[in-house]
XYZ file of C-alpha atoms in Angstrom:
557
model
C 28.525 243.085 -10.888
C 28.029 240.715 -13.833
C 31.158 242.071 -15.529
C 33.088 241.801 -12.257
C 31.943 238.189 -11.759
C 32.859 237.353 -15.339
C 36.301 238.923 -14.860
C 36.898 236.958 -11.648
C 35.775 233.736 -13.341
C 38.150 234.319 -16.239
C 41.024 234.989 -13.853
C 40.271 231.797 -11.909
C 40.039 229.763 -15.115
C 43.284 231.302 -16.337
C 45.039 230.312 -13.120
C 43.593 226.801 -13.282
C 44.648 226.320 -16.906
C 48.077 227.701 -16.064
C 48.435 225.219 -13.186
C 47.262 222.342 -15.374
C 49.695 223.367 -18.107
C 52.560 223.543 -15.609
C 51.556 220.148 -14.180
C 51.457 218.708 -17.686
C 54.893 220.155 -18.437
C 56.187 218.778 -15.114
C 54.835 215.326 -15.939
C 56.433 215.463 -19.366
C 59.767 216.282 -17.760
C 59.531 213.465 -15.250
C 60.925 210.274 -16.753
C 58.924 207.082 -16.821
C 60.577 204.203 -14.967
C 60.466 200.536 -15.916
C 62.125 198.190 -13.453
C 62.635 194.758 -15.026
C 63.620 191.878 -12.764
C 64.099 188.223 -13.604
C 64.113 185.523 -10.941
C 67.552 183.984 -10.286
C 69.103 185.480 -13.433
C 72.747 185.429 -12.429
C 75.660 187.413 -13.866
C 77.281 184.267 -15.285
C 74.388 184.016 -17.761
C 75.079 187.272 -19.631
C 77.488 188.323 -22.308
C 78.389 191.621 -20.623
C 79.853 190.085 -17.469
C 82.484 188.056 -19.296
C 81.858 184.706 -17.636
C 82.654 181.299 -19.095
C 79.171 181.380 -20.688
C 79.625 184.728 -22.460
C 80.831 183.046 -25.659
C 77.394 181.426 -25.979
C 75.865 184.903 -26.416
C 72.980 184.060 -24.061
C 71.548 187.603 -23.799
C 72.033 189.628 -27.013
C 69.107 191.976 -26.354
C 69.951 192.562 -22.710
C 73.607 193.109 -23.597
C 72.588 195.751 -26.131
C 70.386 197.461 -23.544
C 73.183 197.351 -20.968
C 75.744 198.802 -23.358
C 73.445 201.759 -23.995
C 73.662 202.672 -20.309
C 75.745 201.978 -17.215
C 76.700 198.476 -16.064
C 77.411 197.785 -12.390
C 80.084 195.159 -11.762
C 79.694 195.137 -7.980
C 75.988 195.001 -7.246
C 75.207 192.615 -4.389
C 72.153 191.216 -2.659
C 71.922 191.484 1.127
C 70.166 188.107 1.562
C 70.220 185.753 -1.415
C 66.710 184.362 -1.322
C 63.615 185.604 -3.155
C 61.324 187.112 -0.509
C 63.917 188.961 1.628
C 65.625 190.335 -1.477
C 62.351 191.675 -2.852
C 61.465 193.163 0.524
C 64.811 194.986 0.607
C 64.151 196.369 -2.873
C 60.675 197.576 -1.913
C 61.705 199.140 1.392
C 65.309 200.260 1.027
C 65.912 198.429 4.302
C 67.724 195.344 5.531
C 65.921 192.289 6.851
C 65.587 193.166 10.535
C 64.430 196.694 9.742
C 61.713 195.617 7.298
C 60.801 192.449 9.203
C 61.348 190.002 6.325
C 64.203 187.621 7.085
C 63.093 184.474 5.256
C 60.653 183.074 2.697
C 57.772 183.151 5.165
C 57.986 186.906 5.723
C 55.384 189.195 4.207
C 55.383 192.885 3.372
C 52.145 194.716 4.243
C 50.939 197.714 2.270
C 52.197 200.219 4.833
C 55.751 198.976 4.235
C 55.563 198.958 0.439
C 57.576 202.149 0.456
C 58.865 202.378 -3.107
C 55.504 202.697 -4.910
C 54.172 204.832 -2.058
C 56.984 207.368 -2.393
C 56.731 207.464 -6.188
C 52.985 208.057 -6.019
C 53.726 211.120 -3.875
C 55.799 212.391 -6.812
C 52.876 212.043 -9.206
C 53.649 208.621 -10.631
C 51.117 206.010 -11.639
C 52.403 202.692 -10.306
C 51.975 199.123 -11.512
C 53.472 195.695 -10.924
C 53.107 192.715 -13.262
C 54.510 189.218 -12.749
C 56.153 187.696 -9.703
C 55.463 189.478 -6.404
C 56.089 186.777 -3.748
C 55.719 189.103 -0.750
C 52.463 187.372 0.294
C 50.451 190.436 1.362
C 48.392 192.291 -1.242
C 50.525 194.730 -3.290
C 47.970 197.355 -2.350
C 50.377 200.297 -2.521
C 50.381 199.965 -6.323
C 47.681 201.580 -8.441
C 47.523 198.423 -10.551
C 48.706 194.863 -10.130
C 48.548 191.532 -11.921
C 50.757 189.167 -9.954
C 51.491 185.462 -9.724
C 50.276 183.563 -6.653
C 53.457 183.052 -4.605
C 55.871 181.324 -7.033
C 53.365 180.895 -9.834
C 53.406 178.435 -12.726
C 55.562 178.416 -15.827
C 52.681 177.406 -18.094
C 49.132 178.760 -18.146
C 49.741 180.865 -15.032
C 46.984 182.249 -12.844
C 47.239 185.845 -11.665
C 45.883 187.708 -8.690
C 44.270 190.991 -9.673
C 42.167 193.763 -8.186
C 38.452 193.086 -7.992
C 35.294 192.894 -5.920
C 36.503 190.077 -3.689
C 39.098 190.446 -0.929
C 42.739 189.592 -1.628
C 43.724 186.996 -2.793
C 40.414 185.742 -4.183
C 40.326 187.747 -7.421
C 42.120 185.565 -9.953
C 42.303 185.321 -13.721
C 43.530 182.417 -15.823
C 45.833 182.760 -18.806
C 47.339 180.506 -21.448
C 50.926 180.319 -22.573
C 54.404 180.479 -21.096
C 54.795 182.817 -18.141
C 57.519 184.966 -19.744
C 55.272 185.606 -22.745
C 52.116 186.091 -20.682
C 53.753 188.502 -18.228
C 55.039 190.581 -21.130
C 51.594 190.480 -22.769
C 50.088 191.807 -19.532
C 52.662 194.585 -19.263
C 52.080 195.657 -22.860
C 48.324 195.610 -22.282
C 48.721 197.907 -19.275
C 50.965 200.274 -21.208
C 48.607 200.379 -24.186
C 45.193 200.314 -22.566
C 45.146 200.753 -18.806
C 47.519 203.506 -17.728
C 46.816 207.222 -17.614
C 48.861 208.694 -20.493
C 48.922 212.070 -18.741
C 50.966 210.760 -15.827
C 54.518 209.465 -15.626
C 54.538 205.784 -14.779
C 56.550 203.453 -12.596
C 56.209 199.864 -13.771
C 57.746 196.788 -12.152
C 57.930 193.997 -14.732
C 58.908 190.775 -12.944
C 59.594 187.510 -14.747
C 59.222 184.120 -13.072
C 62.038 182.737 -15.232
C 64.675 181.406 -14.935
C 63.734 180.080 -11.465
C 63.781 176.306 -11.086
C 62.315 173.988 -12.367
C 63.554 175.694 -15.565
C 60.567 175.109 -17.864
C 61.157 176.882 -21.169
C 58.683 177.731 -23.904
C 58.625 174.901 -26.506
C 60.103 177.132 -29.213
C 63.426 176.996 -27.352
C 63.627 173.216 -27.039
C 66.412 172.960 -29.618
C 68.332 176.019 -28.455
C 71.877 174.907 -27.490
C 70.871 171.277 -28.074
C 74.141 170.421 -29.832
C 76.335 172.863 -27.916
C 78.795 171.926 -25.180
C 78.288 174.297 -22.252
C 81.582 175.378 -20.634
C 81.952 173.883 -17.176
C 83.384 175.461 -14.013
C 86.608 173.857 -12.856
C 85.503 174.161 -9.230
C 82.639 171.758 -9.889
C 85.223 168.982 -9.998
C 88.062 170.379 -7.877
C 86.975 172.725 -5.099
C 90.437 173.482 -3.756
C 90.477 175.108 -0.341
C 87.036 176.651 -0.663
C 84.847 176.449 2.428
C 85.491 175.584 6.061
C 84.244 173.313 8.812
C 81.116 175.464 8.647
C 80.367 174.237 5.121
C 82.119 170.862 5.106
C 82.119 169.669 8.710
C 85.145 168.438 10.622
C 87.299 166.314 8.316
C 84.697 166.847 5.564
C 82.160 164.874 7.601
C 79.158 166.952 6.458
C 79.821 167.268 2.731
C 77.158 164.648 2.018
C 74.346 166.827 3.425
C 75.507 170.462 3.169
C 75.024 172.334 -0.094
C 72.747 170.852 -2.778
C 74.953 169.669 -5.623
C 75.254 169.059 -9.347
C 77.088 165.817 -8.638
C 75.779 162.963 -6.500
C 77.738 164.321 -3.519
C 74.693 165.605 -1.650
C 72.615 162.598 -0.664
C 69.560 164.675 0.238
C 69.147 166.888 -2.816
C 71.171 166.895 -6.009
C 70.336 168.177 -9.455
C 69.559 164.812 -11.063
C 66.606 164.628 -8.664
C 65.289 167.901 -10.102
C 65.726 167.272 -13.824
C 64.786 163.785 -14.934
C 61.018 163.535 -14.706
C 60.898 160.010 -16.150
C 63.477 158.572 -13.739
C 63.230 156.774 -10.420
C 65.168 159.576 -8.693
C 62.883 162.459 -9.734
C 61.925 164.476 -6.632
C 63.052 161.602 -4.425
C 64.684 163.940 -1.951
C 65.850 162.358 1.265
C 65.655 163.521 4.859
C 68.838 164.291 6.748
C 67.628 162.194 9.664
C 67.470 159.148 7.379
C 71.098 159.303 6.240
C 72.837 156.292 7.773
C 76.165 156.731 9.604
C 77.934 154.550 7.032
C 76.845 156.977 4.272
C 78.853 159.830 5.776
C 81.960 158.847 3.853
C 84.302 161.367 2.284
C 83.195 162.359 -1.179
C 85.413 161.465 -4.122
C 84.928 162.598 -7.714
C 85.604 159.297 -9.478
C 85.854 158.984 -13.251
C 82.310 157.610 -13.462
C 80.984 160.343 -11.187
C 82.716 162.980 -13.281
C 80.888 161.691 -16.365
C 77.582 161.707 -14.479
C 78.196 165.222 -13.165
C 78.986 166.527 -16.639
C 75.814 165.014 -18.111
C 73.675 166.521 -15.343
C 75.406 169.899 -15.644
C 74.862 170.050 -19.410
C 71.148 169.370 -19.001
C 70.888 171.807 -16.072
C 72.530 174.675 -17.925
C 70.652 174.129 -21.173
C 67.306 174.253 -19.393
C 68.361 177.316 -17.434
C 69.680 179.146 -20.507
C 66.553 178.322 -22.512
C 64.543 180.126 -19.850
C 67.004 183.026 -20.019
C 66.531 183.130 -23.792
C 62.796 183.581 -23.276
C 63.432 186.473 -20.901
C 65.852 188.109 -23.335
C 63.440 187.870 -26.267
C 60.546 189.247 -24.233
C 62.593 192.218 -23.063
C 63.091 193.007 -26.749
C 59.311 192.919 -27.253
C 58.926 195.488 -24.494
C 61.710 197.710 -25.818
C 60.319 197.549 -29.362
C 56.946 198.771 -28.119
C 58.495 201.655 -26.192
C 60.429 202.711 -29.273
C 57.399 202.465 -31.571
C 55.348 204.623 -29.204
C 58.066 207.229 -28.698
C 58.426 206.337 -25.014
C 61.908 204.846 -25.033
C 64.035 207.957 -24.657
C 62.072 209.381 -21.717
C 61.991 206.089 -19.829
C 64.560 204.970 -17.285
C 65.018 201.234 -17.796
C 66.544 199.134 -15.031
C 67.370 195.455 -15.413
C 68.387 193.127 -12.604
C 67.816 189.721 -11.029
C 66.536 189.278 -7.488
C 69.868 187.633 -6.610
C 72.585 185.547 -8.210
C 72.597 181.777 -8.681
C 75.086 178.931 -8.484
C 75.537 177.315 -11.885
C 77.727 174.460 -10.722
C 80.480 176.555 -9.163
C 81.912 174.692 -6.138
C 79.491 171.893 -7.113
C 76.554 173.971 -5.842
C 73.114 174.697 -7.253
C 70.534 177.303 -6.155
C 71.484 180.530 -4.311
C 71.621 181.374 -0.542
C 75.430 181.332 -0.273
C 77.550 184.433 0.243
C 79.853 183.237 -2.534
C 79.929 185.718 -5.388
C 77.944 183.711 -7.935
C 75.013 183.722 -5.499
C 75.573 187.153 -3.952
C 76.273 189.242 -7.064
C 73.278 190.697 -8.902
C 73.253 191.784 -12.539
C 72.377 195.462 -12.666
C 72.343 198.070 -15.414
C 70.412 201.231 -16.201
C 69.613 202.922 -19.512
C 68.513 206.569 -19.665
C 70.337 208.450 -22.446
C 69.289 211.895 -21.230
C 71.283 211.549 -18.011
C 73.352 208.331 -18.213
C 76.191 207.953 -20.699
C 76.070 204.778 -22.747
C 78.935 202.322 -22.794
C 79.915 203.009 -19.186
C 80.434 200.731 -16.218
C 81.452 201.091 -12.602
C 82.937 198.956 -9.852
C 81.263 201.030 -7.128
C 79.695 198.759 -4.505
C 75.912 198.917 -4.376
C 73.319 196.566 -2.915
C 69.596 196.018 -3.281
C 68.695 198.356 -0.407
C 70.134 201.156 -2.575
C 67.655 200.629 -5.423
C 64.653 202.394 -3.866
C 66.547 205.545 -2.802
C 68.074 205.808 -6.274
C 64.782 205.407 -8.141
C 63.103 207.953 -5.872
C 65.839 210.506 -6.521
C 65.847 209.826 -10.274
C 62.116 210.600 -10.155
C 62.814 213.956 -8.522
C 62.337 213.051 -4.865
C 64.659 212.733 -1.890
C 65.615 209.589 -0.005
C 63.348 209.114 3.037
C 65.166 209.069 6.361
C 63.732 205.645 7.237
C 65.564 203.983 4.340
C 68.946 202.403 5.079
C 70.096 202.294 1.471
C 71.866 205.112 -0.348
C 71.117 206.750 -3.677
C 73.727 206.199 -6.385
C 72.085 208.747 -8.701
C 75.288 210.785 -8.877
C 77.264 207.709 -9.961
C 74.777 207.103 -12.767
C 74.874 210.702 -13.944
C 78.589 211.453 -13.576
C 80.237 208.059 -13.848
C 82.248 208.991 -10.765
C 82.150 207.338 -7.355
C 81.902 209.944 -4.556
C 84.806 209.920 -2.115
C 82.477 209.094 0.768
C 80.693 206.265 -1.064
C 80.353 202.943 0.773
C 83.403 200.678 0.516
C 81.693 197.496 1.667
C 78.371 195.693 1.773
C 76.716 193.499 4.399
C 75.209 190.068 3.823
C 73.131 187.741 5.973
C 71.420 184.454 5.178
C 68.984 183.423 7.925
C 67.299 180.244 6.622
C 69.555 177.701 8.261
C 69.518 174.265 6.561
C 66.289 174.961 4.674
C 64.455 173.209 1.832
C 66.897 170.316 1.573
C 69.449 172.681 0.040
C 71.411 172.481 3.290
C 72.904 175.977 3.586
C 74.129 176.856 7.089
C 73.155 180.302 8.366
C 75.883 182.916 7.995
C 76.693 186.605 7.711
C 79.623 188.626 6.462
C 81.152 191.639 4.779
C 82.422 192.122 1.239
C 84.745 194.867 0.032
C 86.336 195.272 -3.378
C 89.365 193.309 -2.199
C 88.189 190.866 0.475
C 85.284 188.836 1.755
C 84.874 187.688 5.358
C 82.125 185.177 6.221
C 81.059 183.808 9.598
C 79.034 180.592 9.569
C 77.219 180.476 12.904
C 75.142 177.418 12.066
C 71.885 178.057 13.949
C 68.275 178.663 12.967
C 66.941 182.076 14.001
C 64.490 180.415 16.405
C 66.182 178.713 19.358
C 65.228 175.142 18.544
C 66.797 173.927 21.810
C 64.129 175.791 23.767
C 61.268 173.337 24.429
C 58.791 176.231 24.439
C 59.996 177.750 21.166
C 57.556 177.905 18.274
C 58.354 177.799 14.588
C 56.837 176.415 11.420
C 57.631 172.746 11.897
C 55.589 171.920 8.813
C 57.829 173.988 6.552
C 58.942 171.706 3.729
C 62.390 170.161 3.646
C 63.872 171.907 6.645
C 66.546 170.664 9.025
C 66.324 173.656 11.368
C 67.191 171.762 14.543
C 70.600 170.648 13.263
C 73.458 172.757 14.606
C 76.355 172.991 12.174
C 79.905 174.001 13.147
C 80.816 177.657 13.568
C 83.651 178.745 11.287
C 85.227 181.697 9.491
C 86.147 182.095 5.843
C 88.278 184.828 4.291
C 88.926 185.290 0.581
C 91.467 187.543 -1.105
C 89.321 188.529 -4.077
C 92.064 190.314 -6.000
C 94.227 187.203 -6.088
C 91.450 184.630 -5.780
C 88.301 185.923 -7.534
C 86.802 182.426 -7.721
C 87.054 181.972 -3.937
C 89.060 178.781 -4.109
C 91.350 179.422 -1.139
C 90.067 180.248 2.338
C 92.990 182.169 3.866
C 91.433 182.827 7.276
C 94.015 180.610 9.015
C 96.937 182.153 7.122
C 98.988 184.328 9.541
C 99.722 186.743 6.700
C 96.029 187.745 6.691
C 95.584 188.109 10.460
C 95.584 191.915 10.339
C 93.157 191.993 7.415
C 90.778 189.617 9.196
C 90.911 191.762 12.337
C 90.162 194.942 10.384
C 87.255 193.303 8.542
C 85.809 192.056 11.824
C 85.822 195.598 13.184
C 84.105 196.855 10.029
C 81.595 194.034 10.375
C 80.770 195.038 13.954
C 80.166 198.627 12.849
C 78.026 197.598 9.881
C 75.849 195.332 11.996
C 75.274 198.066 14.549
C 74.584 200.773 11.963
C 72.092 198.587 10.083
C 70.316 197.195 13.157
C 71.588 193.757 12.163
C 72.998 192.663 15.515
C 71.788 189.570 17.354
C 70.587 191.255 20.528
C 67.158 189.711 19.884
C 68.656 186.275 19.190
C 70.719 185.411 22.288
C 71.284 181.800 21.222
C 73.018 183.108 18.084
C 74.888 185.818 19.975
C 76.251 183.109 22.260
C 77.808 181.337 19.265
C 79.220 184.624 17.978
C 80.806 185.426 21.345
C 82.298 181.953 21.662
C 83.871 181.957 18.202
C 84.576 185.605 17.383
C 88.275 185.243 18.107
C 88.758 181.744 16.694
């Protein structure tokens, strides 16, 4: 019996060791994944996207990384504002499906699908840096995240601990881009399980406003003239009554500006801390009737606008420089430790950003500078270097793709689609999506003055409908909303209007051709596609009858 028991024990141990060995081999075969995301890092501020700023070489390290993998030229956000974009990335769903339509939305642990699905595949998960989804990132094995927006200097972080979320905090010293990278490197070196593949989300705060760079970059670009967008001075036929008002009557309050055009919020108010205008934002209700005069770019105003733009861009690009240098720190560590080749590295921004185009600042708009996201992936084992694609993807596609790259399958509850085959073959499948949907819900928010709108973008055209209403019916005396939310003009109804851009002939969106009879058939076809997209994505307005009323009244304008 003793010999029999010993034999059985040896067999059991042999099986266990065999299973452990197979698990170890499986883990070794699974790639690590590092998802790097900067805040408001727009495609104009790279070398690889060939913008007017490319000659400044603003991102040498990121360009090198991108050229070692695949670059996406048509990656778009579905809602160009921080919290909804991040929710879409985490869930693979659009705003109504995941419940996060504006900056006040939060994403509970049971909807933090991306880390949850990767943990099922054996991954150790971590997030470091900006989170901004309000609820505890409890689906991650490890987190060290900024409180809401966080600070540029000496940032505090929320961490796991004995107290309930969000009471466990640590204090740090230094610039956020450096400190976030320090924290990521510390986790990689000292806190992860080296026997498991890892999924790490490394999220910078930079280059979000107020554009505070580390002091070592103070002289960067100091004596350089930053190329300026022509549309900052001459906006052509961009926009509509929805963005300008009838006879340009609303240009003084819609769309925060580089110039002095917007009386409520313009960039000089954000930049000059020692001036009388710093943070002296106005309220729309206080704008006098005699101030609603048509805007003219005089010679003096042009000089002022150029000075403000130069300061704006230099501060922004100094923050970008800090991101670029810190990405190199991370890549250098991976290479030194032999982790680089078995790690999928993704780089993106949470949306685009207006750098003076059309005399706009910030994001929120469906115009390409705001809607387009930088996106590239390096993984030499499966993705050929030096490749790029014009296949249309959006941020709901990220989670399905990462799950499939990790060896899983896209969950049925996700609305996005995996583009794994595009990464691995360089070919766009015949049945791949030919358009992407966009919706901005935060009507006239935060003194930026962006009317609510939705639309569809294809490779050739963009159709936008400005419906000009807040998602809560502010005309209903019993309606409830956050009336203490800073800088909002939710109760203002702005005109409904359509915009159509021929992107092949007008890539800078300078000529709204919606009223051109030659484009009537194209507009009609895009409207039909838009109806189908909204229904398929659960993005209709059946739950918002006051908005649906506007849509019905103006659909055939």
